[in-house]
Structure formats: structure tokens, C-alpha cells
């Protein structure tokens, strides 16, 4: 019998530099247990071994099961409206994500603590320098039509995600390009990246909404605005198969008896598509058993009627200012607008105890690498007025756009009221979700969606276990979701340095640079981060949201 110390030393003799450096950091006390689990899982270190390092009993990797356990055989779920296409390469809304991830799976899964767990990949490992990553694909997995999963399907899936019409460019542009995905053998795939990336495995999980593994035979519809084969059949590898798609009324899923992780604990998922308040009412009346994406007001209403499950996340509202048009082309105007906001009052007024104040950077306080010593931007009306005066920006009339979801219209009105205090007249224009997302992202063929074409607008960003999408899609020069049109080669270099950093110490160093640069340039206001809130009937047990 080997003892823990012997097992660790045996591992270290064959481990790479990154793994040994991580162990040294943890032993030196410069890294917490949670940080060790997060970073170790990214490097492909097994969770049982990481548990051994911490001196605790880390459970073996469990197979996924049903999304919740219930004594009855049917789970009635209330979901967000799935705006846009359900076809995986085209996913761009949280509602569409929630639907397609019931029958579909990805290579890895990031849990609520941002620890990566194997799904269709059983293990992964970086090359020296982290410019190439090799994934071992799970054997014995079948698509719902009975076709075996192989490396060919994985290669085809990612090649499809690298085309100009794919929404996955929000994750992969500047990270992975066509020709970078290679079949090594029937169950091994290698990703050759554009540049070193120490976070890459996260991008193969649910933070890249679109990275559901599809059969190599899958084809996008010729008309991207129309439903395709996934919408009609949903031929994935997940624990539930599509039984019926009723359109706006919802969908019915049946347990997959051939699921590689074992048959789910429930037989049927009835997925109802409901507006925000309707989900709350349905839970109160017993019409549904479980709902995700509950608002603060909804959570208050459900107290005593359901189990409210809040989870601190990087969910946020991205308030962009087009840096290339007047008056936002003057950084003093952008800084003045940011200084007008009373962030603690706004956050607590909109979300109560379920929000954290933001500091105009996507570096959420919950990330291990965020530098919390960076000074917090606070309301300063006198300084804001002085900046506007210096910029010659007087008697400004602005229109702030958003769409009707949760507290966004209320947030927009609060911003408008704050701007009035510094002499800016601001009107608020509220779209429906269908109107706001009607179009394509930057770089794709077609009309640009209003949420991107606006010069002064608010949009929601769901939680990501690491901020690569927030940086590469929404802030990098030419990013597919860069509504601010922010274009800074200096900042792009900061992103490159951050995502290529192998150690937590280096990540913290570059995260600080990013935080400070965004405070200086202020292309976007990150006013607050809000909780992901789920709510469940007392009959439901075992629902553990991941925050996405």
C-alpha cells in the first residue's frame, strides 16, 4: 500500500513543470485549496489526486445524473425565453443555452466553484508553453441516434465553430483558428492554438455556449434564421433526448436509457418557456418544480413558497459607450458618466443582498486572480462635471438602449437619473428581446443586431468561470461582441499576457494591469455583478446550479 506522500512524489517525478509549480505554490501557502482545485483541474490533474494533495478526501469524479432528483418521474422546469437560434453554433442567449444543454454535452464541465470536471473528454494536458492542448475523448459514448462518438465528431464540431457565422468566435477569435484542430487517433484530439493559453480547457466547456459536440454529419441550415436539424431532432450525447418541440410553448425531453453516465433519475423533463414573472407565479402555484434565472423581486416573492438558491457569479450588465463617435470619443466624457453613478445604491436597489459592486472591469471579485487592491471607482459628481466642462461637452442629449429583461430597464432609468445630476439629458429606449437580438455579430454576414449597433447601450452577460469571453469578445480590438468598439493594441497585449500566464501569481499581475487600464480608458461601465438565482419546489432535491 502506498501512502499519500509516496503517491505525490511518484506523480511529481513524471509531471510537467506547470503541475510541479502548482504543487510548490500550494505547499508554500500562496494558494488556497479552492485555487488549487481550480488551477489543477485546468491542467488536467485528477480531482482525486488534488484531494490527496490537500490532505482531504476528494471524491472520485462522479458521473453526471439528472439535473435534479425527485420522487416523481417528471420534472417540470420553467426556463427563460430562448431568443435566437437553438442551433448550437448560433447560440447567443441564456434561454437557448439552457434548452440545448439538456440533450447536448461538451468536452468538460465547470462546476459552481469553477473546477473543471470531465464530460466527453476524460482527461487533457497542455504542451510545454500551453500553446497546444491534447484531449482524450471518452469511449463508449453514443449520440441519441446510436452513432458512436469519435474524434472525428469533435474535430468537425470545433471546425464548424471557427467559421465566420459562428457565435463561438466570441470565445475562439484570436485563440483558435481553422486548421488548428487535429485528430490524433480515434479518441484523441489536439488543439494547436494561435498563442499560448493557460485557460483553454474552460473554452471547451459550457462557457462557450456553442461548443456542444455534434455528429460530424451535422449541417447548419442554409437560411440561418430558420430552424435546423438540431432544433427538430437535438441529436446530442446528453442524458435526455428530445421527445417534442412545441415551439414557444416549450419542449419535452425523455431520459436517455443509453446514456454513458447511467440512466437519469427522472424519466421526463417538461420544459416550459416563461417570462420572468411568469416563472415566479408558476412556482408559487405549483405548476412547475424548478426555475433558473430568478430576479431579485422574484426571489422575494418566493420566500416561504420555494427554496431560493442564490449563487455569487460574474453575471453583469455591460454598459457600452462607442468610443469612436461623439461625445464618447472623448475619454473625459466616458469617465464623467462612470463617476456619476452611485454603485452601492444602484446594486442594492436593484438586487438587494444579491449583488456586488463592480469597478468598470470584468474582473469579478470572485475570481482568484482579481486584484482587489485596485481603488474602487466611486461617485464624484463635482469631478464628473469638471471633466465634462474640460471636454466642452455641455447640454448633451443621449439615448440609452436596453431590452426588457429583469432589472435592465430600471437600471437604465437609474443611469439616466444619475446623468441628470451632471447636466446630461438622457432618454431610455427599451426593446423587446426579439428586437434587440435581431441580427448578427460583428464579422458575420447580415444586419448587425441593435444591441451591438447602439452607441450607448446595456446588455447582459452570463457568468463565465474565467473572463476570456468578456475580454476577447467584448473588449479586444475587433471582438465579435465589442459594442464599445474599443480598439487598443496595448490592451490587446494585456489580454494576451493574462491568458498565456501559467501561474496564479502571473495571472494576478496581468489582471491588475487590465483593471487599471480599463479604469483609465472606460469604454464600458461594469456597475455591479449579480447572483444567479434558482428556485425549487420543496419536492426537488439535488439541483446544483453552475451559475451559467
Coordinates of C-alpha atoms in Angstrom, one line a residue:
X1 CA 0.0 0.0 0.0
X2 CA 1.3 3.4 -0.9
X3 CA 1.0 6.4 1.4
X4 CA -0.1 9.9 0.3
X5 CA 3.4 11.3 0.4
X6 CA 4.7 8.4 -1.8
X7 CA 1.9 8.8 -4.3
X8 CA 2.6 12.6 -4.6
X9 CA 6.3 12.1 -5.1
X10 CA 5.7 9.4 -7.7
X11 CA 3.4 11.8 -9.6
X12 CA 5.9 14.6 -9.4
X13 CA 8.6 12.5 -11.0
X14 CA 6.7 12.3 -14.2
X15 CA 4.7 15.6 -14.0
X16 CA 5.4 18.6 -16.1
X17 CA 6.8 22.0 -14.9
X18 CA 3.3 23.6 -14.7
X19 CA 2.0 20.8 -12.4
X20 CA 5.1 20.8 -10.2
X21 CA 5.0 24.6 -9.9
X22 CA 1.4 24.5 -8.9
X23 CA 2.2 21.9 -6.1
X24 CA 5.0 24.1 -4.9
X25 CA 2.8 27.2 -4.8
X26 CA 0.2 25.3 -2.7
X27 CA 2.8 23.8 -0.3
X28 CA 4.3 27.3 0.1
X29 CA 0.9 28.6 1.3
X30 CA 0.5 31.1 -1.5
X31 CA -2.6 29.4 -2.9
X32 CA -5.8 28.3 -1.3
X33 CA -7.4 24.9 -1.6
X34 CA -10.1 26.2 -3.9
X35 CA -7.5 27.9 -6.1
X36 CA -5.5 24.6 -6.2
X37 CA -8.6 22.7 -7.3
X38 CA -9.5 25.3 -10.0
X39 CA -6.0 25.6 -11.5
X40 CA -5.2 21.9 -11.1
X41 CA -8.3 20.9 -12.9
X42 CA -7.4 23.2 -15.8
X43 CA -4.1 21.5 -16.1
X44 CA -5.8 18.1 -16.2
X45 CA -4.8 16.9 -12.8
X46 CA -7.3 14.4 -11.5
X47 CA -9.7 15.5 -8.7
X48 CA -8.8 12.5 -6.5
X49 CA -5.1 13.4 -6.7
X50 CA -5.8 17.1 -6.0
X51 CA -7.8 15.9 -2.9
X52 CA -4.7 13.9 -1.9
X53 CA -2.6 17.0 -2.1
X54 CA -4.9 18.9 0.2
X55 CA -4.9 16.1 2.8
X56 CA -8.6 15.6 2.4
X57 CA -10.8 13.1 0.7
X58 CA -11.6 14.4 -2.7
X59 CA -14.4 12.3 -4.1
X60 CA -13.8 10.4 -7.3
X61 CA -15.2 12.1 -10.4
X62 CA -18.9 11.4 -10.3
X63 CA -20.9 10.6 -13.4
X64 CA -23.4 13.3 -14.3
X65 CA -27.0 12.5 -13.5
X66 CA -30.4 14.1 -14.0
X67 CA -30.5 17.9 -13.5
X68 CA -32.3 17.2 -10.2
X69 CA -33.6 14.3 -8.3
X70 CA -37.3 13.9 -7.5
X71 CA -39.5 11.2 -6.2
X72 CA -41.9 11.6 -9.1
X73 CA -40.8 10.7 -12.6
X74 CA -41.4 14.1 -14.2
X75 CA -39.5 17.3 -13.6
X76 CA -41.4 20.5 -14.6
X77 CA -38.8 23.2 -15.4
X78 CA -39.5 26.9 -16.1
X79 CA -37.0 28.3 -18.5
X80 CA -36.0 31.7 -19.9
X81 CA -37.3 32.6 -23.3
X82 CA -34.7 31.2 -25.8
X83 CA -34.0 34.3 -28.0
X84 CA -32.3 33.5 -31.3
X85 CA -31.5 30.1 -32.8
X86 CA -31.3 26.9 -30.9
X87 CA -28.7 25.5 -33.4
X88 CA -25.5 25.1 -31.2
X89 CA -23.1 27.1 -33.5
X90 CA -25.6 30.0 -33.4
X91 CA -26.4 30.1 -29.7
X92 CA -26.2 33.5 -28.1
X93 CA -28.9 33.8 -25.4
X94 CA -29.1 32.2 -21.9
X95 CA -32.5 30.8 -22.7
X96 CA -31.3 29.0 -25.8
X97 CA -28.3 27.8 -23.9
X98 CA -30.5 26.2 -21.2
X99 CA -32.6 24.3 -23.8
X100 CA -29.8 23.0 -25.9
X101 CA -27.6 21.8 -23.0
X102 CA -30.3 19.4 -21.8
X103 CA -29.7 17.0 -24.8
X104 CA -26.2 18.2 -25.6
X105 CA -22.9 17.9 -23.9
X106 CA -19.4 19.4 -24.1
X107 CA -15.9 18.1 -23.5
X108 CA -15.7 19.4 -19.9
X109 CA -18.0 21.0 -17.3
X110 CA -17.1 23.8 -15.0
X111 CA -18.9 23.5 -11.6
X112 CA -20.1 26.3 -9.4
X113 CA -16.6 26.6 -8.0
X114 CA -15.0 26.9 -11.5
X115 CA -13.5 23.4 -11.1
X116 CA -13.3 21.5 -14.4
X117 CA -14.9 18.1 -14.5
X118 CA -14.6 15.5 -17.3
X119 CA -17.6 15.0 -19.6
X120 CA -17.0 13.9 -23.2
X121 CA -13.3 14.3 -22.5
X122 CA -11.8 12.1 -19.8
X123 CA -8.5 13.9 -19.5
X124 CA -6.5 16.8 -21.1
X125 CA -2.9 18.0 -20.9
X126 CA -1.0 21.1 -22.1
X127 CA 2.2 21.1 -24.1
X128 CA 5.1 23.0 -22.6
X129 CA 4.2 26.6 -23.0
X130 CA 0.4 25.8 -23.2
X131 CA 0.2 26.5 -27.0
X132 CA -1.2 23.0 -27.7
X133 CA -3.7 21.0 -25.7
X134 CA -4.4 17.3 -26.1
X135 CA -7.8 15.8 -25.0
X136 CA -8.7 12.2 -24.6
X137 CA -12.2 11.5 -25.8
X138 CA -14.5 9.2 -23.7
X139 CA -15.0 5.8 -25.3
X140 CA -18.4 4.0 -25.4
X141 CA -20.4 7.2 -25.9
X142 CA -23.3 7.3 -28.4
X143 CA -25.3 10.0 -30.0
X144 CA -29.1 9.7 -29.5
X145 CA -29.4 8.1 -32.9
X146 CA -27.0 5.3 -31.9
X147 CA -23.9 6.6 -33.8
X148 CA -20.7 6.2 -31.7
X149 CA -18.8 9.3 -30.7
X150 CA -15.3 9.6 -32.1
X151 CA -12.6 12.2 -32.5
X152 CA -14.0 12.9 -36.0
X153 CA -17.1 14.4 -34.4
X154 CA -15.1 16.6 -32.0
X155 CA -12.8 17.9 -34.8
X156 CA -15.9 18.6 -37.1
X157 CA -17.7 20.4 -34.2
X158 CA -14.8 22.8 -33.5
X159 CA -14.0 23.4 -37.2
X160 CA -17.7 24.4 -37.6
X161 CA -17.4 26.8 -34.6
X162 CA -14.5 28.6 -36.3
X163 CA -16.4 29.8 -39.3
X164 CA -17.5 33.4 -39.7
X165 CA -21.1 32.8 -38.9
X166 CA -20.5 31.0 -35.6
X167 CA -21.3 32.8 -32.4
X168 CA -18.4 30.7 -30.8
X169 CA -16.0 33.3 -32.2
X170 CA -16.9 35.1 -29.0
X171 CA -14.6 32.5 -27.4
X172 CA -12.2 31.5 -30.1
X173 CA -11.3 34.5 -32.2
X174 CA -7.6 35.2 -31.6
X175 CA -7.4 31.9 -29.6
X176 CA -8.0 29.1 -32.1
X177 CA -8.2 29.2 -35.9
X178 CA -9.3 27.0 -38.8
X179 CA -6.7 24.3 -39.2
X180 CA -5.8 24.2 -35.5
X181 CA -7.9 21.2 -34.6
X182 CA -6.3 17.8 -35.3
X183 CA -7.4 14.1 -34.9
X184 CA -4.5 12.2 -33.3
X185 CA -6.4 8.9 -33.2
X186 CA -10.0 7.8 -32.9
X187 CA -10.3 9.1 -29.3
X188 CA -7.6 11.8 -29.1
X189 CA -7.8 15.4 -30.3
X190 CA -5.1 18.1 -30.3
X191 CA -5.8 21.8 -30.4
X192 CA -2.9 23.9 -31.7
X193 CA -3.7 27.5 -30.5
X194 CA -2.9 30.8 -32.1
X195 CA -0.9 31.7 -29.0
X196 CA -0.3 30.2 -25.5
X197 CA -3.4 30.0 -23.4
X198 CA -3.4 28.7 -19.8
X199 CA -7.2 28.7 -19.6
X200 CA -8.1 26.9 -22.8
X201 CA -9.9 23.9 -21.3
X202 CA -12.6 26.2 -20.0
X203 CA -13.4 27.2 -23.6
X204 CA -14.3 23.6 -24.4
X205 CA -17.0 23.7 -21.6
X206 CA -20.3 25.4 -21.1
X207 CA -18.8 28.9 -21.0
X208 CA -18.6 28.6 -24.8
X209 CA -22.3 28.1 -25.2
X210 CA -21.9 26.8 -28.7
X211 CA -19.4 24.0 -28.0
X212 CA -21.9 21.2 -27.8
X213 CA -20.4 18.2 -29.5
X214 CA -22.4 17.3 -32.6
X215 CA -22.1 14.4 -35.2
X216 CA -19.7 15.1 -38.0
X217 CA -22.6 14.9 -40.4
X218 CA -24.4 17.9 -38.8
X219 CA -25.0 20.8 -41.1
X220 CA -26.3 24.3 -40.4
X221 CA -29.5 25.4 -42.1
X222 CA -28.9 27.2 -45.4
X223 CA -31.1 30.0 -44.0
X224 CA -29.6 30.8 -40.6
X225 CA -32.8 32.5 -39.5
X226 CA -34.7 29.2 -39.8
X227 CA -34.8 26.1 -37.5
X228 CA -32.2 23.4 -38.5
X229 CA -31.8 19.7 -37.8
X230 CA -30.8 20.3 -34.1
X231 CA -33.9 22.3 -33.4
X232 CA -36.0 19.5 -34.8
X233 CA -34.1 16.4 -33.5
X234 CA -31.4 17.5 -31.0
X235 CA -29.2 14.6 -31.7
X236 CA -26.7 15.0 -28.9
X237 CA -25.0 12.7 -26.3
X238 CA -26.7 14.1 -23.2
X239 CA -28.9 12.4 -20.5
X240 CA -32.1 13.4 -22.2
X241 CA -33.5 13.1 -25.7
X242 CA -35.9 15.4 -27.4
X243 CA -39.4 14.0 -27.4
X244 CA -41.3 17.0 -28.7
X245 CA -40.5 20.6 -29.5
X246 CA -43.7 22.7 -29.1
X247 CA -42.1 26.0 -30.1
X248 CA -43.0 28.9 -27.9
X249 CA -45.0 26.6 -25.6
X250 CA -41.9 24.5 -24.6
X251 CA -40.2 21.2 -25.1
X252 CA -40.5 17.7 -23.7
X253 CA -37.4 15.6 -23.1
X254 CA -37.2 11.9 -22.2
X255 CA -34.5 10.1 -20.2
X256 CA -31.8 8.6 -22.4
X257 CA -31.6 4.9 -21.5
X258 CA -28.2 4.5 -23.3
X259 CA -26.6 7.5 -21.6
X260 CA -22.9 6.8 -20.8
X261 CA -23.3 8.2 -17.3
X262 CA -26.2 5.9 -16.5
X263 CA -29.9 6.4 -16.9
X264 CA -31.1 9.7 -15.3
X265 CA -33.0 9.6 -12.0
X266 CA -36.1 11.1 -13.7
X267 CA -38.0 9.9 -16.8
X268 CA -39.2 13.2 -18.3
X269 CA -38.4 16.9 -18.3
X270 CA -41.2 19.2 -19.2
X271 CA -39.6 22.4 -20.2
X272 CA -41.9 25.4 -20.2
X273 CA -40.8 28.7 -21.7
X274 CA -41.9 31.5 -19.5
X275 CA -41.4 35.3 -19.0
X276 CA -39.6 36.3 -15.8
X277 CA -42.6 37.0 -13.6
X278 CA -44.5 34.0 -15.1
X279 CA -41.8 31.6 -13.8
X280 CA -42.2 33.0 -10.3
X281 CA -46.0 32.7 -10.5
X282 CA -45.8 29.2 -11.8
X283 CA -43.6 28.1 -8.9
X284 CA -45.9 29.7 -6.4
X285 CA -48.9 27.9 -7.9
X286 CA -47.2 24.6 -8.2
X287 CA -47.3 24.5 -12.0
X288 CA -43.5 24.0 -12.2
X289 CA -41.0 22.4 -9.9
X290 CA -37.8 24.3 -10.7
X291 CA -36.7 27.5 -12.3
X292 CA -33.4 29.2 -13.0
X293 CA -32.7 32.9 -13.6
X294 CA -35.0 34.4 -11.0
X295 CA -34.9 38.1 -10.4
X296 CA -34.4 39.8 -7.0
X297 CA -38.1 40.7 -6.8
X298 CA -39.0 37.1 -7.8
X299 CA -36.7 35.7 -5.1
X300 CA -38.5 37.9 -2.5
X301 CA -41.9 36.7 -3.7
X302 CA -40.9 33.1 -3.4
X303 CA -39.7 33.2 0.2
X304 CA -41.8 30.7 2.0
X305 CA -43.1 29.2 -1.2
X306 CA -39.9 27.6 -2.6
X307 CA -36.3 27.0 -1.8
X308 CA -34.3 30.0 -3.2
X309 CA -30.8 29.1 -4.3
X310 CA -28.5 32.2 -4.8
X311 CA -25.0 31.8 -6.2
X312 CA -22.5 34.6 -6.5
X313 CA -21.4 34.9 -10.1
X314 CA -19.7 37.1 -12.6
X315 CA -23.2 37.9 -14.2
X316 CA -23.2 41.5 -15.1
X317 CA -24.6 44.3 -17.3
X318 CA -22.3 45.6 -19.9
X319 CA -22.9 49.4 -20.4
X320 CA -21.0 50.3 -23.5
X321 CA -20.1 53.7 -25.0
X322 CA -19.0 53.8 -28.6
X323 CA -15.5 55.2 -28.3
X324 CA -15.5 56.3 -32.0
X325 CA -18.5 58.7 -32.0
X326 CA -19.2 61.9 -30.2
X327 CA -19.4 62.5 -27.3
X328 CA -18.0 59.2 -26.3
X329 CA -14.8 59.6 -28.4
X330 CA -13.5 61.8 -25.5
X331 CA -12.4 59.7 -22.6
X332 CA -13.3 62.5 -20.2
X333 CA -17.0 62.2 -21.1
X334 CA -16.8 58.4 -20.5
X335 CA -15.1 58.9 -17.2
X336 CA -17.7 61.6 -16.2
X337 CA -20.5 59.2 -16.9
X338 CA -18.9 56.5 -14.8
X339 CA -18.3 58.9 -12.0
X340 CA -22.0 59.9 -11.9
X341 CA -23.1 56.5 -10.7
X342 CA -23.7 55.6 -7.1
X343 CA -22.8 52.0 -7.5
X344 CA -23.6 50.7 -4.0
X345 CA -27.0 52.4 -4.1
X346 CA -27.7 51.0 -7.6
X347 CA -26.6 47.5 -6.8
X348 CA -28.6 47.2 -3.6
X349 CA -31.6 49.0 -5.1
X350 CA -31.8 46.5 -7.9
X351 CA -30.6 43.3 -6.3
X352 CA -30.6 43.8 -2.5
X353 CA -28.1 41.4 -1.0
X354 CA -27.7 39.5 -4.2
X355 CA -25.1 41.8 -5.9
X356 CA -21.5 43.0 -5.6
X357 CA -20.3 46.4 -6.7
X358 CA -18.3 46.5 -10.0
X359 CA -15.2 48.5 -10.8
X360 CA -15.5 49.0 -14.5
X361 CA -13.7 45.8 -15.3
X362 CA -15.0 42.3 -16.0
X363 CA -12.6 41.1 -13.3
X364 CA -15.2 39.9 -10.9
X365 CA -14.3 39.9 -7.1
X366 CA -14.9 36.2 -7.0
X367 CA -12.0 35.4 -9.4
X368 CA -8.9 34.1 -7.7
X369 CA -6.7 36.4 -9.9
X370 CA -8.6 39.6 -9.5
X371 CA -6.6 42.3 -7.7
X372 CA -8.9 43.6 -5.0
X373 CA -6.4 46.3 -4.0
X374 CA -7.2 48.4 -7.2
X375 CA -9.0 51.5 -5.9
X376 CA -12.8 51.3 -6.3
X377 CA -14.3 54.0 -8.5
X378 CA -16.9 55.9 -6.5
X379 CA -19.5 58.6 -7.3
X380 CA -17.9 62.0 -7.6
X381 CA -20.3 64.5 -9.1
X382 CA -18.0 67.5 -8.9
X383 CA -15.2 65.7 -10.7
X384 CA -17.7 64.5 -13.3
X385 CA -19.0 68.0 -14.0
X386 CA -15.4 69.3 -14.2
X387 CA -14.5 66.6 -16.8
X388 CA -17.5 67.4 -18.9
X389 CA -16.6 71.1 -18.8
X390 CA -13.0 70.4 -19.8
X391 CA -14.2 68.3 -22.7
X392 CA -16.5 71.1 -23.9
X393 CA -19.4 68.6 -23.6
X394 CA -22.3 70.7 -22.4
X395 CA -26.0 70.3 -22.9
X396 CA -25.6 66.7 -24.0
X397 CA -28.6 64.7 -25.1
X398 CA -28.2 60.9 -25.1
X399 CA -30.3 57.9 -25.7
X400 CA -29.5 54.8 -23.6
X401 CA -30.8 51.5 -25.0
X402 CA -31.5 48.1 -23.3
X403 CA -34.1 45.4 -23.6
X404 CA -36.9 44.3 -21.3
X405 CA -35.4 41.7 -19.0
X406 CA -35.1 41.5 -15.3
X407 CA -33.9 44.9 -13.8
X408 CA -32.3 46.3 -17.0
X409 CA -35.0 48.9 -17.8
X410 CA -34.8 50.1 -14.1
X411 CA -31.0 50.2 -14.3
X412 CA -31.2 52.3 -17.4
X413 CA -33.6 54.7 -15.7
X414 CA -31.2 55.0 -12.7
X415 CA -28.3 55.7 -15.0
X416 CA -30.4 58.5 -16.7
X417 CA -31.3 60.0 -13.3
X418 CA -27.6 60.0 -12.3
X419 CA -26.6 61.7 -15.5
X420 CA -29.2 64.4 -15.0
X421 CA -27.2 65.4 -11.8
X422 CA -24.2 66.2 -14.0
X423 CA -26.2 68.1 -16.7
X424 CA -26.8 65.3 -19.2
X425 CA -30.2 64.7 -20.6
X426 CA -30.7 61.0 -21.2
X427 CA -33.7 59.2 -22.7
X428 CA -34.1 55.5 -22.3
X429 CA -35.2 53.3 -25.2
X430 CA -36.4 49.8 -24.3
X431 CA -36.6 47.0 -26.9
X432 CA -38.1 43.6 -26.7
X433 CA -35.6 40.8 -26.5
X434 CA -36.6 39.6 -30.0
X435 CA -35.9 43.2 -31.4
X436 CA -32.6 43.7 -29.5
X437 CA -31.0 40.5 -30.7
X438 CA -32.4 40.6 -34.3
X439 CA -29.3 40.4 -36.3
X440 CA -25.7 39.1 -36.4
X441 CA -22.5 39.8 -34.5
X442 CA -19.6 41.8 -35.9
X443 CA -17.8 40.0 -38.7
X444 CA -20.8 37.8 -39.8
X445 CA -22.8 38.4 -42.9
X446 CA -26.0 40.3 -42.4
X447 CA -27.6 43.1 -40.4
X448 CA -25.8 43.9 -37.1
X449 CA -28.1 43.3 -34.1
X450 CA -29.3 46.5 -32.3
X451 CA -27.6 45.5 -29.1
X452 CA -24.3 45.9 -30.9
X453 CA -25.1 48.8 -33.2
X454 CA -26.1 51.1 -30.4
X455 CA -23.7 53.8 -29.3
X456 CA -24.9 53.8 -25.7
X457 CA -26.4 50.6 -24.6
X458 CA -26.8 47.9 -21.9
X459 CA -26.7 44.2 -22.5
X460 CA -26.5 41.2 -20.1
X461 CA -23.5 38.8 -19.9
X462 CA -23.9 35.5 -18.1
X463 CA -21.4 34.0 -15.8
X464 CA -18.1 32.6 -17.0
X465 CA -15.7 30.7 -14.8
X466 CA -12.9 32.7 -16.3
X467 CA -13.2 36.1 -18.1
X468 CA -11.8 35.2 -21.5
X469 CA -15.1 35.8 -23.3
X470 CA -15.6 39.1 -21.6
X471 CA -12.1 40.1 -22.7
X472 CA -11.8 38.6 -26.2
X473 CA -15.3 39.1 -27.4
X474 CA -16.4 42.3 -25.7
X475 CA -13.1 44.3 -25.3
X476 CA -10.5 43.1 -27.7
X477 CA -10.0 45.1 -30.9
X478 CA -12.4 43.6 -33.5
X479 CA -14.1 41.4 -30.9
X480 CA -17.4 40.0 -32.2
X481 CA -19.3 41.4 -29.3
X482 CA -17.3 44.6 -28.8
X483 CA -20.2 47.0 -28.7
X484 CA -17.9 49.8 -27.4
X485 CA -15.7 49.4 -30.5
X486 CA -12.8 49.7 -28.1
X487 CA -9.6 49.4 -30.0
X488 CA -6.3 49.4 -28.1
X489 CA -3.3 47.4 -29.1
X490 CA -1.9 48.0 -25.7
X491 CA -4.9 46.4 -24.1
X492 CA -4.9 43.5 -26.5
X493 CA -1.3 42.8 -25.4
X494 CA -2.5 42.8 -21.8
X495 CA -5.2 40.2 -22.7
X496 CA -2.6 38.0 -24.4
X497 CA -0.3 38.2 -21.4
X498 CA -3.1 37.4 -19.0
X499 CA -4.5 34.4 -20.8
X500 CA -1.0 32.9 -21.5
X501 CA 0.1 33.2 -17.9
X502 CA 0.6 29.8 -16.4
X503 CA 0.8 30.6 -12.7
X504 CA -1.7 32.3 -10.4
X505 CA 0.9 34.8 -9.4
X506 CA 1.4 35.9 -13.1
X507 CA -2.3 35.9 -13.7
X508 CA -2.8 38.3 -10.8
X509 CA -0.1 40.6 -12.1
X510 CA -1.7 40.9 -15.6
X511 CA -5.2 41.1 -14.2
X512 CA -4.2 44.2 -12.2
X513 CA -2.9 45.8 -15.4
X514 CA -6.2 45.1 -17.1
X515 CA -8.2 46.5 -14.3
X516 CA -6.2 49.7 -14.2
X517 CA -6.2 50.2 -17.9
X518 CA -10.0 49.9 -18.1
X519 CA -10.5 52.4 -15.3
X520 CA -8.3 54.8 -17.3
X521 CA -10.0 54.2 -20.7
X522 CA -13.6 53.5 -19.5
X523 CA -15.0 52.1 -22.7
X524 CA -17.6 50.1 -20.7
X525 CA -19.2 50.5 -17.3
X526 CA -19.4 47.4 -15.1
X527 CA -21.6 48.7 -12.3
X528 CA -22.3 45.5 -10.5
X529 CA -22.2 41.7 -10.6
X530 CA -25.4 39.9 -9.6
X531 CA -26.2 36.5 -8.3
X532 CA -27.6 33.6 -10.3
X533 CA -30.8 32.7 -8.5
X534 CA -32.6 29.4 -8.9
X535 CA -35.7 28.4 -7.0
X536 CA -37.1 24.9 -6.5
X537 CA -40.2 23.3 -5.0
X538 CA -39.5 21.5 -1.7
X539 CA -40.1 18.3 -3.6
X540 CA -36.9 18.9 -5.6
X541 CA -33.5 17.8 -4.2
X542 CA -30.1 17.9 -5.7
X543 CA -30.2 20.8 -8.1
X544 CA -26.8 22.5 -8.0
X545 CA -26.7 25.4 -10.4
X546 CA -23.4 26.2 -12.1
X547 CA -24.2 29.9 -12.5
X548 CA -24.3 29.8 -16.3

